[in-house]
Amino acid sequence: MSTAISCTRAAVPRATLQASRCRRFASTEAVAVEAAKPPIVSTQRLKKISEPLNVKMHRMLYPEYYERVDKKSWIPRPGVKLTRVRRPAKKPIAVKWTPTMRNKGVNTDLSRQFGIPIFSHPERNIKKTCPNPIATVTAGQTALLDPSSARTRLFAKDNPECARVGDILLVRQRTGDPFAGVCINIRRRGIDTAILLRGQLTRVGVEMWYKIYSPLVEGIEVVQRAAKRARRARLTYMRTVKHDRGNVENVVRLYLRQKASLGTAEGGKKKAAGAIMGGKKKSKGRGKKR
């Protein structure tokens, strides 16, 4: 059971047949469906598309030189004359420069513009001049911020006496009080190398990050070294109550006292040696009074 709708091109123009399944009967029927008409492009749209790009950019940059005719068309204002900028005329190149013009380094456009062969500047190869720029910049900044290389050696892995995690370090700053604590992390990032110290202030655990090459850091000293080498790179377990080192103020105070006594003893020895070797110098008189 199927029916067909009779249609001709004259009666139903632009019609297509679409097969659809009949719900009542197990058969198909042809249904006429009007096809979609192609979009009609208006003449104004064509004019807008055909407008040169340079004219459109000039109109957007200098709208005072144009006036609107309708919504989508513009014309120059009366009295305004738009002229194109012409390129300079090419100068003939003399015959004697013909062999030179065959070289690879000659810029043809500039040579024809000025009438003589002009060589283009050779491009520098960064791989030859500076094969590793990051390492070069890091070395320059390190030499500028650490001229004596003392801090670099203090945290270098190849130094057997370098500072390690678990040591008690004392950081002196140009502004503010010094801070001492257990080093629980060393982050080696070249010029951004930093250390994490954990201490106590008013019985409260405090952690401070310090960049070793910072101009605000005046000095870093090793107060006490760990009894054993730590088996971890980051001692984060020291944040727990069971493994927390606590206050290190007593250890730092004892270290500073020993350092002061050693400095005083050395200074006294130098003064005694100077007195023995040179003796007391005679004071010069002022001369006779007249």
PDB file of N, CA and C in Angstrom, residues 32-111:
ATOM      1  N   ALA A  32       6.843  15.095  -1.224  1.00  0.00           N
ATOM      2  CA  ALA A  32       7.493  16.228  -1.880  1.00  0.00           C
ATOM      3  C   ALA A  32       7.904  17.241  -0.833  1.00  0.00           C
ATOM      4  N   VAL A  33       9.158  17.591  -0.826  1.00  0.00           N
ATOM      5  CA  VAL A  33       9.701  18.557   0.131  1.00  0.00           C
ATOM      6  C   VAL A  33      10.352  19.673  -0.660  1.00  0.00           C
ATOM      7  N   GLU A  34      10.039  20.881  -0.278  1.00  0.00           N
ATOM      8  CA  GLU A  34      10.604  22.034  -0.981  1.00  0.00           C
ATOM      9  C   GLU A  34      12.072  22.188  -0.614  1.00  0.00           C
ATOM     10  N   ALA A  35      12.912  22.285  -1.603  1.00  0.00           N
ATOM     11  CA  ALA A  35      14.355  22.400  -1.367  1.00  0.00           C
ATOM     12  C   ALA A  35      14.701  23.804  -0.903  1.00  0.00           C
ATOM     13  N   ALA A  36      15.817  23.880  -0.151  1.00  0.00           N
ATOM     14  CA  ALA A  36      16.265  25.180   0.345  1.00  0.00           C
ATOM     15  C   ALA A  36      16.824  26.008  -0.797  1.00  0.00           C
ATOM     16  N   LYS A  37      16.380  27.236  -0.876  1.00  0.00           N
ATOM     17  CA  LYS A  37      16.827  28.113  -1.947  1.00  0.00           C
ATOM     18  C   LYS A  37      18.217  28.648  -1.635  1.00  0.00           C
ATOM     19  N   PRO A  38      19.043  28.846  -2.633  1.00  0.00           N
ATOM     20  CA  PRO A  38      20.386  29.397  -2.385  1.00  0.00           C
ATOM     21  C   PRO A  38      20.294  30.829  -1.886  1.00  0.00           C
ATOM     22  N   PRO A  39      21.193  31.225  -0.969  1.00  0.00           N
ATOM     23  CA  PRO A  39      21.131  32.593  -0.433  1.00  0.00           C
ATOM     24  C   PRO A  39      21.412  33.618  -1.515  1.00  0.00           C
ATOM     25  N   ILE A  40      20.646  34.683  -1.454  1.00  0.00           N
ATOM     26  CA  ILE A  40      20.790  35.766  -2.424  1.00  0.00           C
ATOM     27  C   ILE A  40      21.698  36.829  -1.817  1.00  0.00           C
ATOM     28  N   VAL A  41      22.776  37.122  -2.485  1.00  0.00           N
ATOM     29  CA  VAL A  41      23.728  38.124  -2.015  1.00  0.00           C
ATOM     30  C   VAL A  41      23.337  39.458  -2.620  1.00  0.00           C
ATOM     31  N   SER A  42      23.133  40.430  -1.761  1.00  0.00           N
ATOM     32  CA  SER A  42      22.713  41.742  -2.238  1.00  0.00           C
ATOM     33  C   SER A  42      23.875  42.452  -2.917  1.00  0.00           C
ATOM     34  N   THR A  43      23.507  43.462  -3.703  1.00  0.00           N
ATOM     35  CA  THR A  43      24.541  44.235  -4.400  1.00  0.00           C
ATOM     36  C   THR A  43      25.379  45.042  -3.423  1.00  0.00           C
ATOM     37  N   GLN A  44      24.743  45.486  -2.318  1.00  0.00           N
ATOM     38  CA  GLN A  44      25.515  46.232  -1.325  1.00  0.00           C
ATOM     39  C   GLN A  44      26.571  45.345  -0.687  1.00  0.00           C
ATOM     40  N   ARG A  45      26.192  44.075  -0.417  1.00  0.00           N
ATOM     41  CA  ARG A  45      27.161  43.147   0.144  1.00  0.00           C
ATOM     42  C   ARG A  45      28.309  42.903  -0.817  1.00  0.00           C
ATOM     43  N   LEU A  46      27.979  42.789  -2.104  1.00  0.00           N
ATOM     44  CA  LEU A  46      29.027  42.595  -3.098  1.00  0.00           C
ATOM     45  C   LEU A  46      29.953  43.797  -3.164  1.00  0.00           C
ATOM     46  N   LYS A  47      29.380  44.976  -3.039  1.00  0.00           N
ATOM     47  CA  LYS A  47      30.208  46.178  -3.051  1.00  0.00           C
ATOM     48  C   LYS A  47      31.132  46.216  -1.843  1.00  0.00           C
ATOM     49  N   LYS A  48      30.589  45.784  -0.691  1.00  0.00           N
ATOM     50  CA  LYS A  48      31.405  45.813   0.515  1.00  0.00           C
ATOM     51  C   LYS A  48      32.545  44.814   0.427  1.00  0.00           C
ATOM     52  N   ILE A  49      32.272  43.647  -0.164  1.00  0.00           N
ATOM     53  CA  ILE A  49      33.315  42.641  -0.297  1.00  0.00           C
ATOM     54  C   ILE A  49      34.361  43.083  -1.308  1.00  0.00           C
ATOM     55  N   SER A  50      33.899  43.704  -2.402  1.00  0.00           N
ATOM     56  CA  SER A  50      34.824  44.099  -3.450  1.00  0.00           C
ATOM     57  C   SER A  50      35.619  45.349  -3.102  1.00  0.00           C
ATOM     58  N   GLU A  51      35.339  45.994  -1.961  1.00  0.00           N
ATOM     59  CA  GLU A  51      36.090  47.187  -1.580  1.00  0.00           C
ATOM     60  C   GLU A  51      37.532  46.805  -1.259  1.00  0.00           C
ATOM     61  N   PRO A  52      38.500  47.480  -1.841  1.00  0.00           N
ATOM     62  CA  PRO A  52      39.903  47.120  -1.576  1.00  0.00           C
ATOM     63  C   PRO A  52      40.239  47.274  -0.092  1.00  0.00           C
ATOM     64  N   LEU A  53      41.171  46.449   0.338  1.00  0.00           N
ATOM     65  CA  LEU A  53      41.533  46.459   1.752  1.00  0.00           C
ATOM     66  C   LEU A  53      42.239  47.751   2.146  1.00  0.00           C
ATOM     67  N   ASN A  54      43.080  48.284   1.245  1.00  0.00           N
ATOM     68  CA  ASN A  54      43.787  49.520   1.586  1.00  0.00           C
ATOM     69  C   ASN A  54      42.837  50.703   1.711  1.00  0.00           C
ATOM     70  N   VAL A  55      41.766  50.721   0.869  1.00  0.00           N
ATOM     71  CA  VAL A  55      40.777  51.796   0.973  1.00  0.00           C
ATOM     72  C   VAL A  55      39.996  51.679   2.275  1.00  0.00           C
ATOM     73  N   LYS A  56      39.667  50.449   2.652  1.00  0.00           N
ATOM     74  CA  LYS A  56      38.928  50.243   3.895  1.00  0.00           C
ATOM     75  C   LYS A  56      39.761  50.658   5.107  1.00  0.00           C
ATOM     76  N   MET A  57      41.053  50.299   5.112  1.00  0.00           N
ATOM     77  CA  MET A  57      41.919  50.687   6.223  1.00  0.00           C
ATOM     78  C   MET A  57      42.099  52.198   6.278  1.00  0.00           C
ATOM     79  N   HIS A  58      42.235  52.837   5.105  1.00  0.00           N
ATOM     80  CA  HIS A  58      42.371  54.292   5.081  1.00  0.00           C
ATOM     81  C   HIS A  58      41.101  54.964   5.596  1.00  0.00           C
ATOM     82  N   ARG A  59      39.938  54.412   5.255  1.00  0.00           N
ATOM     83  CA  ARG A  59      38.680  54.991   5.728  1.00  0.00           C
ATOM     84  C   ARG A  59      38.531  54.831   7.239  1.00  0.00           C
ATOM     85  N   MET A  60      39.008  53.691   7.791  1.00  0.00           N
ATOM     86  CA  MET A  60      38.915  53.490   9.239  1.00  0.00           C
ATOM     87  C   MET A  60      39.907  54.360   9.998  1.00  0.00           C
ATOM     88  N   LEU A  61      41.074  54.645   9.387  1.00  0.00           N
ATOM     89  CA  LEU A  61      42.066  55.481  10.057  1.00  0.00           C
ATOM     90  C   LEU A  61      41.723  56.968   9.956  1.00  0.00           C
ATOM     91  N   TYR A  62      41.183  57.380   8.809  1.00  0.00           N
ATOM     92  CA  TYR A  62      40.869  58.790   8.584  1.00  0.00           C
ATOM     93  C   TYR A  62      39.400  58.926   8.187  1.00  0.00           C
ATOM     94  N   PRO A  63      38.479  58.779   9.128  1.00  0.00           N
ATOM     95  CA  PRO A  63      37.051  58.878   8.768  1.00  0.00           C
ATOM     96  C   PRO A  63      36.627  60.293   8.407  1.00  0.00           C
ATOM     97  N   GLU A  64      37.431  61.318   8.765  1.00  0.00           N
ATOM     98  CA  GLU A  64      37.030  62.691   8.450  1.00  0.00           C
ATOM     99  C   GLU A  64      37.128  62.994   6.961  1.00  0.00           C
ATOM    100  N   TYR A  65      37.815  62.149   6.177  1.00  0.00           N
ATOM    101  CA  TYR A  65      37.942  62.367   4.748  1.00  0.00           C
ATOM    102  C   TYR A  65      36.823  61.702   3.948  1.00  0.00           C
ATOM    103  N   TYR A  66      35.880  61.014   4.628  1.00  0.00           N
ATOM    104  CA  TYR A  66      34.816  60.287   3.940  1.00  0.00           C
ATOM    105  C   TYR A  66      33.473  60.721   4.500  1.00  0.00           C
ATOM    106  N   GLU A  67      32.445  60.530   3.701  1.00  0.00           N
ATOM    107  CA  GLU A  67      31.079  60.775   4.151  1.00  0.00           C
ATOM    108  C   GLU A  67      30.216  59.578   3.765  1.00  0.00           C
ATOM    109  N   ARG A  68      29.208  59.312   4.586  1.00  0.00           N
ATOM    110  CA  ARG A  68      28.364  58.137   4.411  1.00  0.00           C
ATOM    111  C   ARG A  68      27.234  58.438   3.431  1.00  0.00           C
ATOM    112  N   VAL A  69      27.062  57.543   2.459  1.00  0.00           N
ATOM    113  CA  VAL A  69      25.949  57.646   1.519  1.00  0.00           C
ATOM    114  C   VAL A  69      24.740  56.913   2.073  1.00  0.00           C
ATOM    115  N   ASP A  70      24.933  55.678   2.488  1.00  0.00           N
ATOM    116  CA  ASP A  70      23.894  54.910   3.168  1.00  0.00           C
ATOM    117  C   ASP A  70      24.574  54.108   4.268  1.00  0.00           C
ATOM    118  N   LYS A  71      23.928  53.051   4.719  1.00  0.00           N
ATOM    119  CA  LYS A  71      24.456  52.309   5.853  1.00  0.00           C
ATOM    120  C   LYS A  71      25.767  51.597   5.537  1.00  0.00           C
ATOM    121  N   LYS A  72      25.961  51.207   4.274  1.00  0.00           N
ATOM    122  CA  LYS A  72      27.107  50.365   3.952  1.00  0.00           C
ATOM    123  C   LYS A  72      28.005  50.924   2.859  1.00  0.00           C
ATOM    124  N   SER A  73      27.818  52.148   2.473  1.00  0.00           N
ATOM    125  CA  SER A  73      28.654  52.702   1.407  1.00  0.00           C
ATOM    126  C   SER A  73      29.175  54.068   1.824  1.00  0.00           C
ATOM    127  N   TRP A  74      30.414  54.341   1.393  1.00  0.00           N
ATOM    128  CA  TRP A  74      31.098  55.589   1.717  1.00  0.00           C
ATOM    129  C   TRP A  74      31.691  56.161   0.441  1.00  0.00           C
ATOM    130  N   ILE A  75      31.803  57.490   0.410  1.00  0.00           N
ATOM    131  CA  ILE A  75      32.465  58.165  -0.706  1.00  0.00           C
ATOM    132  C   ILE A  75      33.357  59.253  -0.131  1.00  0.00           C
ATOM    133  N   PRO A  76      34.437  59.629  -0.847  1.00  0.00           N
ATOM    134  CA  PRO A  76      35.284  60.724  -0.349  1.00  0.00           C
ATOM    135  C   PRO A  76      34.522  62.037  -0.297  1.00  0.00           C
ATOM    136  N   ARG A  77      34.867  62.871   0.649  1.00  0.00           N
ATOM    137  CA  ARG A  77      34.229  64.178   0.776  1.00  0.00           C
ATOM    138  C   ARG A  77      34.618  65.065  -0.408  1.00  0.00           C
ATOM    139  N   PRO A  78      33.736  65.997  -0.785  1.00  0.00           N
ATOM    140  CA  PRO A  78      34.089  66.901  -1.901  1.00  0.00           C
ATOM    141  C   PRO A  78      35.266  67.789  -1.516  1.00  0.00           C
ATOM    142  N   GLY A  79      36.187  67.928  -2.434  1.00  0.00           N
ATOM    143  CA  GLY A  79      37.380  68.728  -2.185  1.00  0.00           C
ATOM    144  C   GLY A  79      38.556  67.926  -1.680  1.00  0.00           C
ATOM    145  N   VAL A  80      38.342  66.637  -1.338  1.00  0.00           N
ATOM    146  CA  VAL A  80      39.423  65.778  -0.853  1.00  0.00           C
ATOM    147  C   VAL A  80      39.866  64.888  -1.998  1.00  0.00           C
ATOM    148  N   LYS A  81      41.136  64.946  -2.329  1.00  0.00           N
ATOM    149  CA  LYS A  81      41.689  64.166  -3.421  1.00  0.00           C
ATOM    150  C   LYS A  81      42.641  63.125  -2.845  1.00  0.00           C
ATOM    151  N   LEU A  82      42.296  61.858  -3.023  1.00  0.00           N
ATOM    152  CA  LEU A  82      43.104  60.757  -2.510  1.00  0.00           C
ATOM    153  C   LEU A  82      44.043  60.280  -3.604  1.00  0.00           C
ATOM    154  N   THR A  83      45.316  60.294  -3.314  1.00  0.00           N
ATOM    155  CA  THR A  83      46.331  59.859  -4.280  1.00  0.00           C
ATOM    156  C   THR A  83      47.145  58.740  -3.664  1.00  0.00           C
ATOM    157  N   ARG A  84      47.604  57.849  -4.481  1.00  0.00           N
ATOM    158  CA  ARG A  84      48.439  56.748  -4.033  1.00  0.00           C
ATOM    159  C   ARG A  84      49.895  57.190  -3.940  1.00  0.00           C
ATOM    160  N   VAL A  85      50.572  56.673  -2.944  1.00  0.00           N
ATOM    161  CA  VAL A  85      51.994  56.969  -2.772  1.00  0.00           C
ATOM    162  C   VAL A  85      52.780  56.036  -3.677  1.00  0.00           C
ATOM    163  N   ARG A  86      53.497  56.613  -4.581  1.00  0.00           N
ATOM    164  CA  ARG A  86      54.257  55.816  -5.529  1.00  0.00           C
ATOM    165  C   ARG A  86      55.636  55.490  -4.966  1.00  0.00           C
ATOM    166  N   ARG A  87      56.098  54.322  -5.297  1.00  0.00           N
ATOM    167  CA  ARG A  87      57.430  53.914  -4.878  1.00  0.00           C
ATOM    168  C   ARG A  87      58.482  54.662  -5.686  1.00  0.00           C
ATOM    169  N   PRO A  88      59.650  54.873  -5.092  1.00  0.00           N
ATOM    170  CA  PRO A  88      60.696  55.573  -5.853  1.00  0.00           C
ATOM    171  C   PRO A  88      61.116  54.764  -7.077  1.00  0.00           C
ATOM    172  N   ALA A  89      61.410  55.474  -8.119  1.00  0.00           N
ATOM    173  CA  ALA A  89      61.788  54.808  -9.370  1.00  0.00           C
ATOM    174  C   ALA A  89      63.109  54.064  -9.194  1.00  0.00           C
ATOM    175  N   LYS A  90      63.192  52.921  -9.847  1.00  0.00           N
ATOM    176  CA  LYS A  90      64.401  52.119  -9.748  1.00  0.00           C
ATOM    177  C   LYS A  90      65.493  52.713 -10.628  1.00  0.00           C
ATOM    178  N   LYS A  91      66.697  52.783 -10.064  1.00  0.00           N
ATOM    179  CA  LYS A  91      67.826  53.331 -10.800  1.00  0.00           C
ATOM    180  C   LYS A  91      68.563  52.207 -11.519  1.00  0.00           C
ATOM    181  N   PRO A  92      69.023  52.468 -12.704  1.00  0.00           N
ATOM    182  CA  PRO A  92      69.770  51.417 -13.421  1.00  0.00           C
ATOM    183  C   PRO A  92      71.133  51.188 -12.786  1.00  0.00           C
ATOM    184  N   ILE A  93      71.541  49.941 -12.771  1.00  0.00           N
ATOM    185  CA  ILE A  93      72.835  49.562 -12.203  1.00  0.00           C
ATOM    186  C   ILE A  93      73.863  49.521 -13.323  1.00  0.00           C
ATOM    187  N   ALA A  94      75.023  50.096 -13.064  1.00  0.00           N
ATOM    188  CA  ALA A  94      76.064  50.161 -14.088  1.00  0.00           C
ATOM    189  C   ALA A  94      76.551  48.759 -14.450  1.00  0.00           C
ATOM    190  N   VAL A  95      77.123  48.667 -15.638  1.00  0.00           N
ATOM    191  CA  VAL A  95      77.577  47.367 -16.142  1.00  0.00           C
ATOM    192  C   VAL A  95      78.750  46.840 -15.325  1.00  0.00           C
ATOM    193  N   LYS A  96      79.548  47.749 -14.766  1.00  0.00           N
ATOM    194  CA  LYS A  96      80.727  47.295 -14.026  1.00  0.00           C
ATOM    195  C   LYS A  96      80.357  46.545 -12.745  1.00  0.00           C
ATOM    196  N   TRP A  97      79.096  46.746 -12.252  1.00  0.00           N
ATOM    197  CA  TRP A  97      78.669  46.057 -11.032  1.00  0.00           C
ATOM    198  C   TRP A  97      77.982  44.725 -11.317  1.00  0.00           C
ATOM    199  N   THR A  98      77.950  44.310 -12.574  1.00  0.00           N
ATOM    200  CA  THR A  98      77.259  43.056 -12.908  1.00  0.00           C
ATOM    201  C   THR A  98      77.885  41.845 -12.223  1.00  0.00           C
ATOM    202  N   PRO A  99      79.220  41.672 -12.210  1.00  0.00           N
ATOM    203  CA  PRO A  99      79.783  40.512 -11.483  1.00  0.00           C
ATOM    204  C   PRO A  99      79.505  40.556  -9.986  1.00  0.00           C
ATOM    205  N   THR A 100      79.479  41.780  -9.431  1.00  0.00           N
ATOM    206  CA  THR A 100      79.227  41.891  -7.992  1.00  0.00           C
ATOM    207  C   THR A 100      77.790  41.537  -7.651  1.00  0.00           C
ATOM    208  N   MET A 101      76.854  41.845  -8.549  1.00  0.00           N
ATOM    209  CA  MET A 101      75.446  41.560  -8.283  1.00  0.00           C
ATOM    210  C   MET A 101      75.148  40.067  -8.257  1.00  0.00           C
ATOM    211  N   ARG A 102      76.056  39.252  -8.750  1.00  0.00           N
ATOM    212  CA  ARG A 102      75.823  37.805  -8.756  1.00  0.00           C
ATOM    213  C   ARG A 102      76.119  37.154  -7.410  1.00  0.00           C
ATOM    214  N   ASN A 103      76.714  37.897  -6.489  1.00  0.00           N
ATOM    215  CA  ASN A 103      77.012  37.327  -5.175  1.00  0.00           C
ATOM    216  C   ASN A 103      75.730  37.049  -4.400  1.00  0.00           C
ATOM    217  N   LYS A 104      75.808  36.095  -3.480  1.00  0.00           N
ATOM    218  CA  LYS A 104      74.626  35.704  -2.717  1.00  0.00           C
ATOM    219  C   LYS A 104      74.237  36.740  -1.666  1.00  0.00           C
ATOM    220  N   GLY A 105      75.198  37.498  -1.165  1.00  0.00           N
ATOM    221  CA  GLY A 105      74.896  38.431  -0.090  1.00  0.00           C
ATOM    222  C   GLY A 105      74.354  39.769  -0.537  1.00  0.00           C
ATOM    223  N   VAL A 106      74.123  39.967  -1.843  1.00  0.00           N
ATOM    224  CA  VAL A 106      73.648  41.253  -2.351  1.00  0.00           C
ATOM    225  C   VAL A 106      72.135  41.324  -2.206  1.00  0.00           C
ATOM    226  N   ASN A 107      71.646  42.444  -1.664  1.00  0.00           N
ATOM    227  CA  ASN A 107      70.209  42.688  -1.555  1.00  0.00           C
ATOM    228  C   ASN A 107      69.739  43.320  -2.857  1.00  0.00           C
ATOM    229  N   THR A 108      68.955  42.586  -3.630  1.00  0.00           N
ATOM    230  CA  THR A 108      68.573  43.032  -4.975  1.00  0.00           C
ATOM    231  C   THR A 108      67.674  44.255  -4.931  1.00  0.00           C
ATOM    232  N   ASP A 109      66.704  44.285  -4.026  1.00  0.00           N
ATOM    233  CA  ASP A 109      65.759  45.405  -3.980  1.00  0.00           C
ATOM    234  C   ASP A 109      66.457  46.713  -3.632  1.00  0.00           C
ATOM    235  N   LEU A 110      67.302  46.697  -2.599  1.00  0.00           N
ATOM    236  CA  LEU A 110      68.013  47.920  -2.228  1.00  0.00           C
ATOM    237  C   LEU A 110      69.013  48.333  -3.300  1.00  0.00           C
ATOM    238  N   SER A 111      69.627  47.361  -3.942  1.00  0.00           N
ATOM    239  CA  SER A 111      70.597  47.695  -4.991  1.00  0.00           C
ATOM    240  C   SER A 111      69.917  48.390  -6.161  1.00  0.00           C
TER     241      SER A 111
END
